[in-house]
mmCIF file of C-alpha atoms in Angstrom:
data_model
loop_
_atom_site.group_PDB
_atom_site.id
_atom_site.type_symbol
_atom_site.label_atom_id
_atom_site.label_comp_id
_atom_site.label_asym_id
_atom_site.label_seq_id
_atom_site.Cartn_x
_atom_site.Cartn_y
_atom_site.Cartn_z
ATOM 1 C CA UNK A 1 -21.932 36.384 62.880
ATOM 2 C CA UNK A 2 -23.492 33.014 60.102
ATOM 3 C CA UNK A 3 -20.245 30.956 59.833
ATOM 4 C CA UNK A 4 -21.080 28.434 56.758
ATOM 5 C CA UNK A 5 -22.436 25.865 58.892
ATOM 6 C CA UNK A 6 -25.045 27.852 59.708
ATOM 7 C CA UNK A 7 -23.467 28.408 63.769
ATOM 8 C CA UNK A 8 -23.993 32.024 64.823
ATOM 9 C CA UNK A 9 -20.800 33.886 66.482
ATOM 10 C CA UNK A 10 -20.995 37.311 68.722
ATOM 11 C CA UNK A 11 -18.343 39.387 67.777
ATOM 12 C CA UNK A 12 -17.100 42.318 69.452
ATOM 13 C CA UNK A 13 -15.609 44.918 66.696
ATOM 14 C CA UNK A 14 -13.010 47.020 68.742
ATOM 15 C CA UNK A 15 -12.954 50.726 68.990
ATOM 16 C CA UNK A 16 -11.064 52.082 65.774
ATOM 17 C CA UNK A 17 -10.741 48.773 63.856
ATOM 18 C CA UNK A 18 -9.608 49.593 60.321
ATOM 19 C CA UNK A 19 -11.582 48.777 57.192
ATOM 20 C CA UNK A 20 -9.852 45.512 55.307
ATOM 21 C CA UNK A 21 -7.904 44.971 58.878
ATOM 22 C CA UNK A 22 -8.698 41.390 59.827
ATOM 23 C CA UNK A 23 -10.260 39.792 62.757
ATOM 24 C CA UNK A 24 -8.927 37.107 64.193
ATOM 25 C CA UNK A 25 -11.566 34.438 66.533
ATOM 26 C CA UNK A 26 -9.424 31.635 68.737
ATOM 27 C CA UNK A 27 -10.968 28.247 67.948
ATOM 28 C CA UNK A 28 -13.565 29.192 66.581
ATOM 29 C CA UNK A 29 -13.237 28.176 63.082
ATOM 30 C CA UNK A 30 -14.322 24.665 62.147
ATOM 31 C CA UNK A 31 -12.968 21.670 63.403
ATOM 32 C CA UNK A 32 -9.418 19.864 61.604
ATOM 33 C CA UNK A 33 -10.442 16.091 61.118
ATOM 34 C CA UNK A 34 -10.126 13.277 64.146
ATOM 35 C CA UNK A 35 -10.225 14.920 66.941
ATOM 36 C CA UNK A 36 -8.037 18.645 67.058
ATOM 37 C CA UNK A 37 -9.772 22.005 68.093
ATOM 38 C CA UNK A 38 -11.197 24.037 65.985
ATOM 39 C CA UNK A 39 -9.147 26.495 64.688
ATOM 40 C CA UNK A 40 -9.447 30.440 64.323
ATOM 41 C CA UNK A 41 -12.607 32.171 62.849
ATOM 42 C CA UNK A 42 -10.826 34.931 60.310
ATOM 43 C CA UNK A 43 -12.438 37.590 59.281
ATOM 44 C CA UNK A 44 -11.788 40.204 57.456
ATOM 45 C CA UNK A 45 -13.788 44.248 58.362
ATOM 46 C CA UNK A 46 -15.483 46.362 56.240
ATOM 47 C CA UNK A 47 -16.601 49.696 56.405
ATOM 48 C CA UNK A 48 -18.660 51.621 54.379
ATOM 49 C CA UNK A 49 -18.684 55.293 53.664
ATOM 50 C CA UNK A 50 -20.409 57.429 55.926
ATOM 51 C CA UNK A 51 -22.201 59.844 54.095
ATOM 52 C CA UNK A 52 -20.195 63.116 55.117
ATOM 53 C CA UNK A 53 -17.283 61.505 57.371
ATOM 54 C CA UNK A 54 -13.516 60.596 56.016
ATOM 55 C CA UNK A 55 -11.640 59.009 58.346
ATOM 56 C CA UNK A 56 -7.179 59.610 56.479
ATOM 57 C CA UNK A 57 -5.631 57.978 59.983
ATOM 58 C CA UNK A 58 -6.637 58.473 63.292
ATOM 59 C CA UNK A 59 -8.506 61.454 61.557
ATOM 60 C CA UNK A 60 -11.735 62.353 60.318
ATOM 61 C CA UNK A 61 -12.378 64.084 57.410
ATOM 62 C CA UNK A 62 -15.306 67.155 57.403
ATOM 63 C CA UNK A 63 -16.303 69.541 54.706
ATOM 64 C CA UNK A 64 -19.003 71.917 56.861
ATOM 65 C CA UNK A 65 -21.589 74.379 54.660
ATOM 66 C CA UNK A 66 -21.340 78.107 55.883
ATOM 67 C CA UNK A 67 -24.066 80.269 54.558
ATOM 68 C CA UNK A 68 -21.192 83.950 53.405
ATOM 69 C CA UNK A 69 -22.996 85.811 56.684
ATOM 70 C CA UNK A 70 -20.915 82.875 58.940
ATOM 71 C CA UNK A 71 -18.103 82.936 56.620
ATOM 72 C CA UNK A 72 -17.348 86.796 57.205
ATOM 73 C CA UNK A 73 -19.116 87.911 59.993
ATOM 74 C CA UNK A 74 -17.371 84.769 62.313
ATOM 75 C CA UNK A 75 -19.960 82.529 63.514
ATOM 76 C CA UNK A 76 -20.673 79.846 66.665
ATOM 77 C CA UNK A 77 -21.799 76.540 64.773
ATOM 78 C CA UNK A 78 -22.579 72.806 66.440
ATOM 79 C CA UNK A 79 -21.126 70.507 63.495
ATOM 80 C CA UNK A 80 -21.694 67.025 64.128
ATOM 81 C CA UNK A 81 -19.047 64.345 65.273
ATOM 82 C CA UNK A 82 -18.934 60.990 65.552
ATOM 83 C CA UNK A 83 -19.235 60.404 68.821
ATOM 84 C CA UNK A 84 -22.082 63.670 68.826
ATOM 85 C CA UNK A 85 -22.442 66.947 67.879
ATOM 86 C CA UNK A 86 -20.103 70.449 69.239
ATOM 87 C CA UNK A 87 -20.027 73.805 68.994
ATOM 88 C CA UNK A 88 -16.808 75.466 66.634
ATOM 89 C CA UNK A 89 -16.407 78.813 66.504
ATOM 90 C CA UNK A 90 -16.047 80.474 62.969
ATOM 91 C CA UNK A 91 -13.205 82.515 62.609
ATOM 92 C CA UNK A 92 -14.055 86.096 60.751
ATOM 93 C CA UNK A 93 -13.239 86.309 57.518
ATOM 94 C CA UNK A 94 -12.611 82.480 57.178
ATOM 95 C CA UNK A 95 -12.721 81.640 53.420
ATOM 96 C CA UNK A 96 -13.665 78.981 51.555
ATOM 97 C CA UNK A 97 -11.344 75.629 52.229
ATOM 98 C CA UNK A 98 -10.146 76.991 55.369
ATOM 99 C CA UNK A 99 -9.337 74.085 57.769
ATOM 100 C CA UNK A 100 -10.337 74.320 61.683
ATOM 101 C CA UNK A 101 -8.855 71.377 63.799
ATOM 102 C CA UNK A 102 -11.730 69.664 66.182
ATOM 103 C CA UNK A 103 -8.830 67.698 68.565
ATOM 104 C CA UNK A 104 -9.501 64.321 70.205
ATOM 105 C CA UNK A 105 -12.694 64.350 68.062
ATOM 106 C CA UNK A 106 -11.619 61.585 65.978
ATOM 107 C CA UNK A 107 -10.962 57.887 65.909
ATOM 108 C CA UNK A 108 -10.274 55.780 69.277
ATOM 109 C CA UNK A 109 -6.805 54.510 69.334
ATOM 110 C CA UNK A 110 -6.008 50.810 70.883
ATOM 111 C CA UNK A 111 -3.777 52.710 72.972
ATOM 112 C CA UNK A 112 -6.788 55.004 74.660
ATOM 113 C CA UNK A 113 -6.719 58.113 72.652
ATOM 114 C CA UNK A 114 -8.937 59.688 70.185
ATOM 115 C CA UNK A 115 -7.826 60.803 66.485
ATOM 116 C CA UNK A 116 -8.481 64.963 65.112
ATOM 117 C CA UNK A 117 -11.441 66.287 63.149
ATOM 118 C CA UNK A 118 -10.230 68.610 60.842
ATOM 119 C CA UNK A 119 -12.799 69.785 60.037
ATOM 120 C CA UNK A 120 -12.733 72.138 56.262
ATOM 121 C CA UNK A 121 -15.484 75.206 55.114
ATOM 122 C CA UNK A 122 -16.906 75.346 52.392
ATOM 123 C CA UNK A 123 -18.306 79.132 51.616
ATOM 124 C CA UNK A 124 -22.348 78.537 50.075
ATOM 125 C CA UNK A 125 -23.970 81.492 48.972
ATOM 126 C CA UNK A 126 -27.564 81.269 49.265
ATOM 127 C CA UNK A 127 -29.855 79.255 46.737
ATOM 128 C CA UNK A 128 -32.989 82.486 45.774
ATOM 129 C CA UNK A 129 -31.460 84.972 44.068
ATOM 130 C CA UNK A 130 -31.179 87.748 46.466
ATOM 131 C CA UNK A 131 -31.511 91.337 45.700
ATOM 132 C CA UNK A 132 -30.156 93.139 48.236
ATOM 133 C CA UNK A 133 -27.236 90.852 47.868
ATOM 134 C CA UNK A 134 -26.177 90.823 44.091
ATOM 135 C CA UNK A 135 -26.652 94.899 44.674
ATOM 136 C CA UNK A 136 -23.832 95.463 47.407
ATOM 137 C CA UNK A 137 -21.271 93.143 45.178
ATOM 138 C CA UNK A 138 -22.001 95.016 43.031
ATOM 139 C CA UNK A 139 -21.018 98.191 44.102
ATOM 140 C CA UNK A 140 -18.773 97.165 46.427
ATOM 141 C CA UNK A 141 -15.033 98.120 45.691
ATOM 142 C CA UNK A 142 -12.718 94.912 47.341
ATOM 143 C CA UNK A 143 -9.205 96.316 48.031
ATOM 144 C CA UNK A 144 -7.502 93.866 46.440
ATOM 145 C CA UNK A 145 -7.685 90.869 44.318
ATOM 146 C CA UNK A 146 -6.979 87.378 44.872
ATOM 147 C CA UNK A 147 -5.576 86.418 42.555
ATOM 148 C CA UNK A 148 -2.894 89.284 42.864
ATOM 149 C CA UNK A 149 -0.350 87.389 43.116
ATOM 150 C CA UNK A 150 -0.723 84.771 39.789
ATOM 151 C CA UNK A 151 0.473 86.161 37.156
ATOM 152 C CA UNK A 152 -2.534 86.046 34.354
#
């Protein structure tokens, strides 16, 4: 970090530091008048948004795209976390919006623990039309409607 007078400071950001948090560096600021000791340097932390992780408290949230096949049949998938990918089992018949919890894969806490990571499944259809899938769905007779509890 470069101070207004051109001096540099090496700053260690503690794990779990939040956006907007202010770090105080004792006696690393400017000198006061006369022979007084230097003041404290105050550093406000600004965290840039991540492309796919969202922090909520000590927990991390992630939307994970899955295929129709993975949602219906279940799958074992690699899921990114802030500390590296982990294998997660997607249960059979997982709908879009289902949330899976990965314990202890969130933000480090001051007490040495960690938050959790929550993975929201997002069902994504193939980019290119698939005639076999279209044929199957057109002939398929679902046993119930996902809107059956609504008065429509």
